[in-house]
């Protein structure tokens, strides 16, 4: 049965520093590197070998993918990078410390910005030091100024339908190395999670999540590979 493997990148420098990251391109930490290697070892140990890979255009996800593939001896498989798998854009919160933002705006407001379904964080100003607008990797793309989970879903799902799902239907074992919120977008869709319930879903770093597919639909529920 074709499998879908979802992996959130290993710990990033700004996960460690507790800063809102979004589209800012931070690296993985040493711990993140270890998490990514461990994900690869686990794939190998459990005999789940990806045949095709997708990732974002952000180095924390790309590096995680490469380390995971290296540690299951599959660095050679075809891979595609696409901005539509990027982390959700954190708007004007990008770069701020999460705790300091809580102290300033209150826990409830910060929780709404982080986890609500459709309330986007305040938009990023054009020319903000963390604005990736002029980055060549986004040439020709209308870079958002902020994104809620709902807006993230609106760019992740069309890409999933057009580029990824057909590969699973064709029998490939697909690995997607992406981000907390682009993966929440996918899991919401695949596990049919309501707009209310999705606020409670957290995706840990570096832990492969598996969906088994029959045709174009998942069979049964997702599970963590470490528990299989
Ligand atoms: O972009 C970020 O800051 C993190 O990758 C995810 O942050 P969150 O846990 O606030 O959604």
mmCIF file of C-alpha atoms and ligand atoms in Angstrom:
data_model
loop_
_atom_site.group_PDB
_atom_site.id
_atom_site.type_symbol
_atom_site.label_atom_id
_atom_site.label_comp_id
_atom_site.label_asym_id
_atom_site.label_seq_id
_atom_site.Cartn_x
_atom_site.Cartn_y
_atom_site.Cartn_z
ATOM 1 C CA UNK A 1 0.000 0.000 0.000
ATOM 2 C CA UNK A 2 1.502 3.393 -0.963
ATOM 3 C CA UNK A 3 2.513 5.457 2.039
ATOM 4 C CA UNK A 4 2.717 9.177 2.667
ATOM 5 C CA UNK A 5 5.438 10.238 5.109
ATOM 6 C CA UNK A 6 5.151 13.694 6.656
ATOM 7 C CA UNK A 7 8.106 15.151 8.545
ATOM 8 C CA UNK A 8 8.340 18.550 10.166
ATOM 9 C CA UNK A 9 11.882 19.923 9.946
ATOM 10 C CA UNK A 10 14.221 19.317 12.886
ATOM 11 C CA UNK A 11 14.565 22.032 15.518
ATOM 12 C CA UNK A 12 15.469 25.371 13.905
ATOM 13 C CA UNK A 13 17.577 28.208 15.304
ATOM 14 C CA UNK A 14 14.441 30.239 15.869
ATOM 15 C CA UNK A 15 12.511 27.329 17.382
ATOM 16 C CA UNK A 16 15.340 27.305 19.905
ATOM 17 C CA UNK A 17 15.318 31.091 20.341
ATOM 18 C CA UNK A 18 11.482 31.032 20.577
ATOM 19 C CA UNK A 19 11.038 33.528 17.740
ATOM 20 C CA UNK A 20 8.232 33.682 15.161
ATOM 21 C CA UNK A 21 9.821 32.406 11.949
ATOM 22 C CA UNK A 22 7.353 31.938 9.092
ATOM 23 C CA UNK A 23 9.084 32.630 5.761
ATOM 24 C CA UNK A 24 12.390 33.729 7.324
ATOM 25 C CA UNK A 25 14.996 31.211 6.258
ATOM 26 C CA UNK A 26 16.686 29.995 9.429
ATOM 27 C CA UNK A 27 18.905 26.939 9.668
ATOM 28 C CA UNK A 28 18.478 23.821 11.784
ATOM 29 C CA UNK A 29 20.322 23.559 15.096
ATOM 30 C CA UNK A 30 22.592 20.676 16.099
ATOM 31 C CA UNK A 31 19.603 19.121 17.809
ATOM 32 C CA UNK A 32 17.620 19.622 14.590
ATOM 33 C CA UNK A 33 20.323 17.815 12.627
ATOM 34 C CA UNK A 34 20.142 14.900 15.067
ATOM 35 C CA UNK A 35 16.343 14.798 14.845
ATOM 36 C CA UNK A 36 16.544 14.657 11.039
ATOM 37 C CA UNK A 37 19.136 11.869 11.088
ATOM 38 C CA UNK A 38 17.023 9.968 13.593
ATOM 39 C CA UNK A 39 13.990 10.296 11.301
ATOM 40 C CA UNK A 40 16.059 8.709 8.527
ATOM 41 C CA UNK A 41 17.287 5.912 10.770
ATOM 42 C CA UNK A 42 13.713 5.187 11.801
ATOM 43 C CA UNK A 43 12.549 5.004 8.169
ATOM 44 C CA UNK A 44 15.310 2.495 7.506
ATOM 45 C CA UNK A 45 14.666 0.466 10.647
ATOM 46 C CA UNK A 46 10.942 0.227 9.867
ATOM 47 C CA UNK A 47 11.551 -0.502 6.188
ATOM 48 C CA UNK A 48 9.621 2.528 4.965
ATOM 49 C CA UNK A 49 11.633 3.735 1.981
ATOM 50 C CA UNK A 50 10.514 6.870 0.169
ATOM 51 C CA UNK A 51 10.617 6.779 -3.629
ATOM 52 C CA UNK A 52 9.790 10.458 -4.212
ATOM 53 C CA UNK A 53 10.341 13.605 -2.121
ATOM 54 C CA UNK A 54 8.739 17.021 -1.810
ATOM 55 C CA UNK A 55 9.873 19.932 0.296
ATOM 56 C CA UNK A 56 9.596 23.703 0.635
ATOM 57 C CA UNK A 57 12.142 26.275 -0.512
ATOM 58 C CA UNK A 58 13.277 26.835 3.110
ATOM 59 C CA UNK A 59 16.590 25.409 4.244
ATOM 60 C CA UNK A 60 15.351 23.937 7.524
ATOM 61 C CA UNK A 61 12.996 21.637 5.597
ATOM 62 C CA UNK A 62 15.424 20.965 2.741
ATOM 63 C CA UNK A 63 18.260 20.023 5.099
ATOM 64 C CA UNK A 64 15.958 17.840 7.167
ATOM 65 C CA UNK A 65 14.870 16.047 4.011
ATOM 66 C CA UNK A 66 18.432 15.459 2.882
ATOM 67 C CA UNK A 67 19.595 14.171 6.251
ATOM 68 C CA UNK A 68 16.585 11.889 6.590
ATOM 69 C CA UNK A 69 17.138 10.530 3.079
ATOM 70 C CA UNK A 70 20.847 10.080 3.704
ATOM 71 C CA UNK A 71 20.189 8.045 6.839
ATOM 72 C CA UNK A 72 17.799 5.703 5.028
ATOM 73 C CA UNK A 73 20.079 5.428 1.980
ATOM 74 C CA UNK A 74 17.679 7.228 -0.343
ATOM 75 C CA UNK A 75 19.510 10.491 -1.120
ATOM 76 C CA UNK A 76 19.246 9.555 -4.797
ATOM 77 C CA UNK A 77 15.436 9.701 -5.134
ATOM 78 C CA UNK A 78 13.845 12.537 -7.163
ATOM 79 C CA UNK A 79 12.869 15.592 -5.148
ATOM 80 C CA UNK A 80 10.833 18.714 -5.825
ATOM 81 C CA UNK A 81 10.999 22.003 -3.905
ATOM 82 C CA UNK A 82 8.016 24.304 -3.964
ATOM 83 C CA UNK A 83 7.168 27.482 -2.033
ATOM 84 C CA UNK A 84 3.632 26.230 -1.534
ATOM 85 C CA UNK A 85 4.986 23.854 1.129
ATOM 86 C CA UNK A 86 6.614 26.776 3.001
ATOM 87 C CA UNK A 87 5.742 27.587 6.605
ATOM 88 C CA UNK A 88 2.763 29.923 6.921
ATOM 89 C CA UNK A 89 3.858 33.558 6.649
ATOM 90 C CA UNK A 90 3.928 35.071 10.134
ATOM 91 C CA UNK A 91 3.398 38.653 8.958
ATOM 92 C CA UNK A 92 4.475 41.424 11.307
ATOM 93 C CA UNK A 93 5.231 38.905 14.058
ATOM 94 C CA UNK A 94 8.198 37.499 12.112
ATOM 95 C CA UNK A 95 11.379 37.814 14.150
ATOM 96 C CA UNK A 96 9.633 38.669 17.435
ATOM 97 C CA UNK A 97 10.165 36.581 20.541
ATOM 98 C CA UNK A 98 7.046 34.524 21.310
ATOM 99 C CA UNK A 99 7.212 35.054 25.076
ATOM 100 C CA UNK A 100 7.828 38.804 24.772
ATOM 101 C CA UNK A 101 4.869 39.010 22.391
ATOM 102 C CA UNK A 102 2.721 37.190 24.991
ATOM 103 C CA UNK A 103 3.877 39.578 27.706
ATOM 104 C CA UNK A 104 2.931 42.509 25.490
ATOM 105 C CA UNK A 105 -0.342 41.344 23.891
ATOM 106 C CA UNK A 106 -1.524 38.645 26.309
ATOM 107 C CA UNK A 107 -1.637 34.855 26.061
ATOM 108 C CA UNK A 108 -5.046 34.789 24.445
ATOM 109 C CA UNK A 109 -4.190 37.126 21.580
ATOM 110 C CA UNK A 110 -0.957 35.270 20.848
ATOM 111 C CA UNK A 111 -2.790 31.937 20.910
ATOM 112 C CA UNK A 112 -5.293 33.331 18.390
ATOM 113 C CA UNK A 113 -2.480 34.469 16.096
ATOM 114 C CA UNK A 114 -0.683 31.139 16.405
ATOM 115 C CA UNK A 115 -3.484 28.619 16.376
ATOM 116 C CA UNK A 116 -6.795 30.100 15.214
ATOM 117 C CA UNK A 117 -8.074 28.815 11.888
ATOM 118 C CA UNK A 118 -8.697 32.069 10.103
ATOM 119 C CA UNK A 119 -7.275 35.035 12.034
ATOM 120 C CA UNK A 120 -4.025 36.099 10.341
ATOM 121 C CA UNK A 121 -1.281 37.847 12.325
ATOM 122 C CA UNK A 122 -0.880 41.576 11.576
ATOM 123 C CA UNK A 123 0.580 42.085 8.077
ATOM 124 C CA UNK A 124 4.285 42.624 7.540
ATOM 125 C CA UNK A 125 5.274 46.100 6.366
ATOM 126 C CA UNK A 126 6.797 46.264 2.888
ATOM 127 C CA UNK A 127 10.558 46.576 3.300
ATOM 128 C CA UNK A 128 10.497 45.004 6.784
ATOM 129 C CA UNK A 129 13.909 43.534 7.596
ATOM 130 C CA UNK A 130 12.339 40.067 7.430
ATOM 131 C CA UNK A 131 10.411 40.659 4.190
ATOM 132 C CA UNK A 132 11.506 37.937 1.725
ATOM 133 C CA UNK A 133 9.798 39.834 -1.137
ATOM 134 C CA UNK A 134 13.013 40.505 -3.111
ATOM 135 C CA UNK A 135 14.474 37.064 -2.592
ATOM 136 C CA UNK A 136 15.164 35.497 -6.027
ATOM 137 C CA UNK A 137 13.542 32.230 -4.971
ATOM 138 C CA UNK A 138 10.206 34.079 -4.906
ATOM 139 C CA UNK A 139 10.531 35.754 -8.290
ATOM 140 C CA UNK A 140 7.152 35.870 -10.007
ATOM 141 C CA UNK A 141 5.323 34.894 -6.812
ATOM 142 C CA UNK A 142 2.929 37.198 -5.042
ATOM 143 C CA UNK A 143 4.584 36.915 -1.608
ATOM 144 C CA UNK A 144 1.908 37.208 1.109
ATOM 145 C CA UNK A 145 2.209 39.808 3.858
ATOM 146 C CA UNK A 146 0.676 37.448 6.403
ATOM 147 C CA UNK A 147 -1.171 34.116 6.430
ATOM 148 C CA UNK A 148 -3.699 32.409 8.680
ATOM 149 C CA UNK A 149 -3.949 28.618 8.608
ATOM 150 C CA UNK A 150 -6.911 29.070 6.248
ATOM 151 C CA UNK A 151 -4.795 31.068 3.804
ATOM 152 C CA UNK A 152 -1.999 28.518 4.129
ATOM 153 C CA UNK A 153 -4.457 25.744 3.222
ATOM 154 C CA UNK A 154 -5.482 27.748 0.158
ATOM 155 C CA UNK A 155 -1.993 27.359 -1.336
ATOM 156 C CA UNK A 156 -0.977 23.961 0.123
ATOM 157 C CA UNK A 157 -4.059 22.007 -0.979
ATOM 158 C CA UNK A 158 -4.069 22.916 -4.687
ATOM 159 C CA UNK A 159 -0.406 21.862 -4.814
ATOM 160 C CA UNK A 160 -1.186 18.639 -2.967
ATOM 161 C CA UNK A 161 -4.012 17.837 -5.417
ATOM 162 C CA UNK A 162 -2.107 18.717 -8.582
ATOM 163 C CA UNK A 163 1.423 17.505 -7.850
ATOM 164 C CA UNK A 164 1.604 15.151 -4.884
ATOM 165 C CA UNK A 165 -1.595 13.101 -4.713
ATOM 166 C CA UNK A 166 -1.273 11.795 -8.311
ATOM 167 C CA UNK A 167 2.126 10.330 -7.372
ATOM 168 C CA UNK A 168 0.631 8.428 -4.444
ATOM 169 C CA UNK A 169 -2.160 7.194 -6.685
ATOM 170 C CA UNK A 170 0.544 5.970 -9.069
ATOM 171 C CA UNK A 171 2.026 3.902 -6.238
ATOM 172 C CA UNK A 172 4.949 6.040 -5.051
ATOM 173 C CA UNK A 173 5.984 6.215 -1.390
ATOM 174 C CA UNK A 174 6.078 9.973 -0.915
ATOM 175 C CA UNK A 175 7.962 11.905 1.755
ATOM 176 C CA UNK A 176 7.086 15.544 2.430
ATOM 177 C CA UNK A 177 9.529 17.498 4.573
ATOM 178 C CA UNK A 178 7.822 20.723 5.537
ATOM 179 C CA UNK A 179 6.711 22.918 8.438
ATOM 180 C CA UNK A 180 4.441 22.988 11.465
ATOM 181 C CA UNK A 181 1.646 24.856 9.750
ATOM 182 C CA UNK A 182 1.937 23.654 6.149
ATOM 183 C CA UNK A 183 1.710 20.139 7.634
ATOM 184 C CA UNK A 184 -1.203 21.124 9.886
ATOM 185 C CA UNK A 185 -2.920 22.249 6.672
ATOM 186 C CA UNK A 186 -2.407 18.827 5.099
ATOM 187 C CA UNK A 187 -3.305 16.818 8.199
ATOM 188 C CA UNK A 188 -6.491 18.882 8.620
ATOM 189 C CA UNK A 189 -7.499 17.872 5.116
ATOM 190 C CA UNK A 190 -6.404 14.222 5.235
ATOM 191 C CA UNK A 191 -7.826 13.507 8.691
ATOM 192 C CA UNK A 192 -10.922 15.619 8.146
ATOM 193 C CA UNK A 193 -10.324 17.786 11.233
ATOM 194 C CA UNK A 194 -12.808 20.598 11.863
ATOM 195 C CA UNK A 195 -11.871 24.294 11.936
ATOM 196 C CA UNK A 196 -12.390 24.264 15.724
ATOM 197 C CA UNK A 197 -10.439 21.114 16.465
ATOM 198 C CA UNK A 198 -7.439 22.050 14.366
ATOM 199 C CA UNK A 199 -6.527 24.701 16.959
ATOM 200 C CA UNK A 200 -5.406 21.851 19.247
ATOM 201 C CA UNK A 201 -3.173 20.026 16.763
ATOM 202 C CA UNK A 202 0.598 20.305 17.220
ATOM 203 C CA UNK A 203 3.152 18.671 14.930
ATOM 204 C CA UNK A 204 6.457 17.802 16.650
ATOM 205 C CA UNK A 205 9.801 18.346 14.915
ATOM 206 C CA UNK A 206 11.513 15.414 13.224
ATOM 207 C CA UNK A 207 8.851 12.765 13.892
ATOM 208 C CA UNK A 208 7.703 10.911 10.745
ATOM 209 C CA UNK A 209 3.908 10.649 10.492
ATOM 210 C CA UNK A 210 2.467 8.000 8.181
ATOM 211 C CA UNK A 211 -0.722 7.795 6.152
ATOM 212 C CA UNK A 212 -1.407 4.646 4.146
ATOM 213 C CA UNK A 213 -3.186 5.198 0.863
ATOM 214 C CA UNK A 214 -5.553 3.207 -1.291
ATOM 215 C CA UNK A 215 -6.285 5.035 -4.515
ATOM 216 C CA UNK A 216 -6.640 8.706 -3.753
ATOM 217 C CA UNK A 217 -7.727 8.405 -0.111
ATOM 218 C CA UNK A 218 -5.980 7.550 3.127
ATOM 219 C CA UNK A 219 -6.959 4.247 4.713
ATOM 220 C CA UNK A 220 -7.331 4.417 8.478
ATOM 221 C CA UNK A 221 -5.783 7.105 10.620
ATOM 222 C CA UNK A 222 -2.318 8.598 10.583
ATOM 223 C CA UNK A 223 0.247 7.257 13.015
ATOM 224 C CA UNK A 224 3.736 8.073 14.225
ATOM 225 C CA UNK A 225 6.256 5.720 12.687
ATOM 226 C CA UNK A 226 8.051 5.385 16.031
ATOM 227 C CA UNK A 227 4.878 3.741 17.426
ATOM 228 C CA UNK A 228 4.434 1.289 14.540
HETATM 229 O O1 LIG B 1 7.099 29.809 12.081
HETATM 230 C C1 LIG B 1 7.317 29.496 13.260
HETATM 231 O O2 LIG B 1 7.565 30.318 14.157
HETATM 232 C C2 LIG B 1 7.284 28.042 13.655
HETATM 233 O O3 LIG B 1 7.828 27.270 12.669
HETATM 234 C C3 LIG B 1 5.883 27.561 13.915
HETATM 235 O O4 LIG B 1 5.377 28.392 14.850
HETATM 236 P P1 LIG B 1 4.021 28.127 15.657
HETATM 237 O O5 LIG B 1 4.269 26.986 16.590
HETATM 238 O O6 LIG B 1 3.810 29.432 16.360
HETATM 239 O O7 LIG B 1 2.947 27.836 14.639
#
